[in-house]
PDB file of C-alpha atoms in Angstrom:
ATOM      1  CA  ILE T   1     204.232  57.453 -36.074  1.00 68.00           C
ATOM      2  CA  CYS T   2     203.090  55.205 -33.264  1.00 85.00           C
ATOM      3  CA  SER T   3     199.383  55.688 -33.919  1.00 89.00           C
ATOM      4  CA  VAL T   4     199.716  54.805 -37.618  1.00 92.00           C
ATOM      5  CA  ARG T   5     201.735  51.681 -36.916  1.00 93.00           C
ATOM      6  CA  ARG T   6     199.424  50.629 -34.088  1.00 91.00           C
ATOM      7  CA  GLN T   7     196.353  51.047 -36.294  1.00 91.00           C
ATOM      8  CA  VAL T   8     197.827  49.224 -39.318  1.00 93.00           C
ATOM      9  CA  PHE T   9     199.927  46.496 -37.771  1.00 91.00           C
ATOM     10  CA  VAL T  10     198.411  45.833 -34.339  1.00 90.00           C
ATOM     11  CA  GLU T  11     194.720  46.581 -34.910  1.00 92.00           C
ATOM     12  CA  GLU T  12     194.250  45.653 -38.602  1.00 90.00           C
ATOM     13  CA  GLN T  13     196.774  42.845 -38.948  1.00 91.00           C
ATOM     14  CA  GLY T  14     196.778  41.497 -35.402  1.00 87.00           C
ATOM     15  CA  ILE T  15     200.527  41.729 -34.859  1.00 90.00           C
ATOM     16  CA  PRO T  16     201.326  41.530 -31.141  1.00 87.00           C
ATOM     17  CA  GLU T  17     202.454  44.830 -29.586  1.00 86.00           C
ATOM     18  CA  ASN T  18     205.708  43.297 -28.330  1.00 83.00           C
ATOM     19  CA  LEU T  19     206.704  42.372 -31.902  1.00 85.00           C
ATOM     20  CA  GLU T  20     205.808  45.764 -33.352  1.00 88.00           C
ATOM     21  CA  TRP T  21     207.780  47.778 -30.802  1.00 88.00           C
ATOM     22  CA  ASP T  22     211.202  46.172 -31.187  1.00 88.00           C
ATOM     23  CA  GLY T  23     213.273  48.907 -29.542  1.00 87.00           C
ATOM     24  CA  GLN T  24     215.034  49.891 -32.780  1.00 90.00           C
ATOM     25  CA  ASP T  25     213.109  53.066 -33.641  1.00 91.00           C
ATOM     26  CA  ALA T  26     215.543  55.441 -31.930  1.00 92.00           C
ATOM     27  CA  ASP T  27     218.393  54.283 -34.200  1.00 94.00           C
ATOM     28  CA  CYS T  28     216.386  54.625 -37.435  1.00 94.00           C
ATOM     29  CA  ARG T  29     215.625  57.419 -39.883  1.00 94.00           C
ATOM     30  CA  HIS T  30     211.850  57.749 -40.241  1.00 94.00           C
ATOM     31  CA  VAL T  31     209.952  58.935 -43.291  1.00 94.00           C
ATOM     32  CA  LEU T  32     206.456  60.345 -42.903  1.00 93.00           C
ATOM     33  CA  ALA T  33     203.564  61.327 -45.119  1.00 93.00           C
ATOM     34  CA  LEU T  34     201.395  64.123 -43.791  1.00 93.00           C
ATOM     35  CA  ALA T  35     197.911  65.386 -44.569  1.00 92.00           C
ATOM     36  CA  GLU T  36     196.643  68.785 -43.522  1.00 83.00           C
ATOM     37  CA  PRO T  37     196.967  69.928 -40.823  1.00 82.00           C
ATOM     38  CA  ALA T  38     200.131  67.962 -40.043  1.00 84.00           C
ATOM     39  CA  GLU T  39     198.310  64.639 -39.554  1.00 90.00           C
ATOM     40  CA  VAL T  40     200.618  61.638 -40.006  1.00 93.00           C
ATOM     41  CA  ILE T  41     198.962  59.296 -42.519  1.00 95.00           C
ATOM     42  CA  ALA T  42     201.892  56.996 -43.328  1.00 95.00           C
ATOM     43  CA  THR T  43     205.278  56.073 -41.958  1.00 94.00           C
ATOM     44  CA  GLY T  44     208.291  53.927 -42.664  1.00 95.00           C
ATOM     45  CA  ARG T  45     211.770  53.539 -41.256  1.00 95.00           C
ATOM     46  CA  LEU T  46     215.296  53.049 -42.541  1.00 95.00           C
ATOM     47  CA  GLN T  47     217.688  51.233 -40.250  1.00 95.00           C
ATOM     48  CA  PRO T  48     221.410  52.105 -40.240  1.00 94.00           C
ATOM     49  CA  ASP T  49     222.199  48.782 -41.975  1.00 94.00           C
ATOM     50  CA  GLY T  50     219.940  49.617 -44.940  1.00 95.00           C
ATOM     51  CA  ARG T  51     216.884  47.655 -43.881  1.00 96.00           C
ATOM     52  CA  ILE T  52     213.574  49.314 -44.760  1.00 96.00           C
ATOM     53  CA  GLY T  53     210.635  48.408 -42.588  1.00 92.00           C
ATOM     54  CA  ARG T  54     207.501  49.333 -40.759  1.00 93.00           C
ATOM     55  CA  MET T  55     205.989  50.829 -43.926  1.00 94.00           C
ATOM     56  CA  ALA T  56     202.384  51.621 -43.011  1.00 94.00           C
ATOM     57  CA  VAL T  57     199.698  53.715 -44.716  1.00 95.00           C
ATOM     58  CA  LEU T  58     196.352  54.405 -43.058  1.00 94.00           C
ATOM     59  CA  CYS T  59     193.536  52.500 -44.771  1.00 93.00           C
ATOM     60  CA  GLU T  60     191.709  55.568 -46.100  1.00 94.00           C
ATOM     61  CA  TRP T  61     194.897  56.784 -47.829  1.00 94.00           C
ATOM     62  CA  ARG T  62     195.840  53.533 -49.607  1.00 93.00           C
ATOM     63  CA  GLY T  63     195.732  53.439 -53.386  1.00 93.00           C
ATOM     64  CA  ARG T  64     196.425  57.176 -53.657  1.00 94.00           C
ATOM     65  CA  GLY T  65     200.194  57.139 -54.172  1.00 94.00           C
ATOM     66  CA  VAL T  66     201.092  57.735 -50.529  1.00 95.00           C
ATOM     67  CA  GLY T  67     203.076  54.503 -50.178  1.00 94.00           C
ATOM     68  CA  SER T  68     204.982  55.236 -53.385  1.00 96.00           C
ATOM     69  CA  ALA T  69     205.890  58.727 -52.199  1.00 95.00           C
ATOM     70  CA  LEU T  70     206.985  57.311 -48.848  1.00 95.00           C
ATOM     71  CA  LEU T  71     209.211  54.661 -50.432  1.00 96.00           C
ATOM     72  CA  LYS T  72     210.718  57.196 -52.862  1.00 95.00           C
ATOM     73  CA  GLN T  73     211.704  59.368 -49.908  1.00 95.00           C
ATOM     74  CA  ALA T  74     213.207  56.364 -48.111  1.00 94.00           C
ATOM     75  CA  LEU T  75     215.295  55.663 -51.246  1.00 94.00           C
ATOM     76  CA  VAL T  76     216.481  59.294 -51.361  1.00 93.00           C
ATOM     77  CA  THR T  77     217.415  59.105 -47.682  1.00 93.00           C
ATOM     78  CA  ALA T  78     219.311  55.849 -48.266  1.00 94.00           C
ATOM     79  CA  ARG T  79     221.304  57.430 -51.105  1.00 92.00           C
ATOM     80  CA  GLN T  80     222.109  60.450 -48.945  1.00 92.00           C
ATOM     81  CA  GLN T  81     223.416  58.102 -46.255  1.00 92.00           C
ATOM     82  CA  GLY T  82     225.587  56.270 -48.781  1.00 91.00           C
ATOM     83  CA  LEU T  83     223.860  52.930 -48.337  1.00 93.00           C
ATOM     84  CA  GLY T  84     224.689  50.538 -51.173  1.00 89.00           C
ATOM     85  CA  THR T  85     222.151  47.773 -50.675  1.00 94.00           C
ATOM     86  CA  LEU T  86     218.691  48.022 -49.202  1.00 96.00           C
ATOM     87  CA  ARG T  87     216.796  45.065 -47.778  1.00 97.00           C
ATOM     88  CA  LEU T  88     213.263  44.507 -46.598  1.00 97.00           C
ATOM     89  CA  ASN T  89     210.836  41.760 -45.680  1.00 96.00           C
ATOM     90  CA  ALA T  90     207.650  42.358 -47.636  1.00 96.00           C
ATOM     91  CA  GLN T  91     204.292  40.891 -46.830  1.00 95.00           C
ATOM     92  CA  ILE T  92     203.462  38.688 -49.826  1.00 96.00           C
ATOM     93  CA  GLN T  93     200.593  40.867 -51.058  1.00 94.00           C
ATOM     94  CA  VAL T  94     202.872  43.906 -51.466  1.00 95.00           C
ATOM     95  CA  VAL T  95     205.802  42.199 -53.245  1.00 97.00           C
ATOM     96  CA  PRO T  96     204.642  43.631 -56.631  1.00 97.00           C
ATOM     97  CA  PHE T  97     204.645  47.136 -55.107  1.00 97.00           C
ATOM     98  CA  TYR T  98     208.330  46.851 -54.174  1.00 97.00           C
ATOM     99  CA  GLN T  99     209.191  45.199 -57.493  1.00 98.00           C
ATOM    100  CA  ARG T 100     207.949  48.334 -59.288  1.00 96.00           C
ATOM    101  CA  PHE T 101     210.794  50.187 -57.537  1.00 96.00           C
ATOM    102  CA  GLY T 102     213.424  47.634 -58.585  1.00 96.00           C
ATOM    103  CA  PHE T 103     213.483  45.402 -55.508  1.00 98.00           C
ATOM    104  CA  GLU T 104     214.180  41.738 -56.276  1.00 98.00           C
ATOM    105  CA  THR T 105     213.038  38.731 -54.287  1.00 98.00           C
ATOM    106  CA  VAL T 106     215.685  36.775 -52.373  1.00 97.00           C
ATOM    107  CA  GLY T 107     215.286  33.275 -50.971  1.00 96.00           C
ATOM    108  CA  GLU T 108     212.153  31.455 -49.955  1.00 97.00           C
ATOM    109  CA  ARG T 109     208.975  32.847 -48.470  1.00 97.00           C
ATOM    110  CA  PHE T 110     208.725  32.697 -44.693  1.00 96.00           C
ATOM    111  CA  GLU T 111     206.275  33.422 -41.921  1.00 94.00           C
ATOM    112  CA  GLU T 112     206.802  36.336 -39.560  1.00 90.00           C
ATOM    113  CA  ALA T 113     204.246  37.344 -36.911  1.00 88.00           C
ATOM    114  CA  GLY T 114     201.828  34.879 -38.491  1.00 90.00           C
ATOM    115  CA  ILE T 115     202.034  36.596 -41.918  1.00 93.00           C
ATOM    116  CA  LEU T 116     203.718  35.218 -45.052  1.00 96.00           C
ATOM    117  CA  HIS T 117     206.717  37.369 -46.125  1.00 96.00           C
ATOM    118  CA  GLN T 118     209.358  37.533 -48.851  1.00 98.00           C
ATOM    119  CA  SER T 119     212.857  38.965 -48.410  1.00 98.00           C
ATOM    120  CA  MET T 120     213.776  41.526 -51.048  1.00 98.00           C
ATOM    121  CA  ARG T 121     216.784  43.688 -51.882  1.00 97.00           C
ATOM    122  CA  LEU T 122     217.768  46.627 -54.051  1.00 97.00           C
ATOM    123  CA  THR T 123     221.190  47.913 -55.002  1.00 94.00           C
ATOM    124  CA  VAL T 124     221.154  51.687 -54.616  1.00 86.00           C
ATOM    125  CA  GLN T 125     222.955  53.685 -57.291  1.00 73.00           C
TER     126      GLN T 125
END
């Protein structure tokens, strides 16, 4: 998990380490995508309050459905936990990705860690 997030967020996007490692991982449910032999190629987390975050797919695996599979599993996990509303802060370039899964934009765009974001939410059925 850590190596994927470090590579995507810290190395590729330049997010400072202290912002990436926020101390909340231990309280979250994590979803993973694996390639053979048990190599983690993508990760995401679901916080107890229904916030989805830290969705990261290694560069060489993007555009191959890995992110979609990861998000679908996060949605299944949220339903199993009885969460009614899911929230996330999407980087602007991936807003259409989340919209394909029914997420709606909420409020104005904002900057986080030097990157433009949009809050989004989804009511889980």
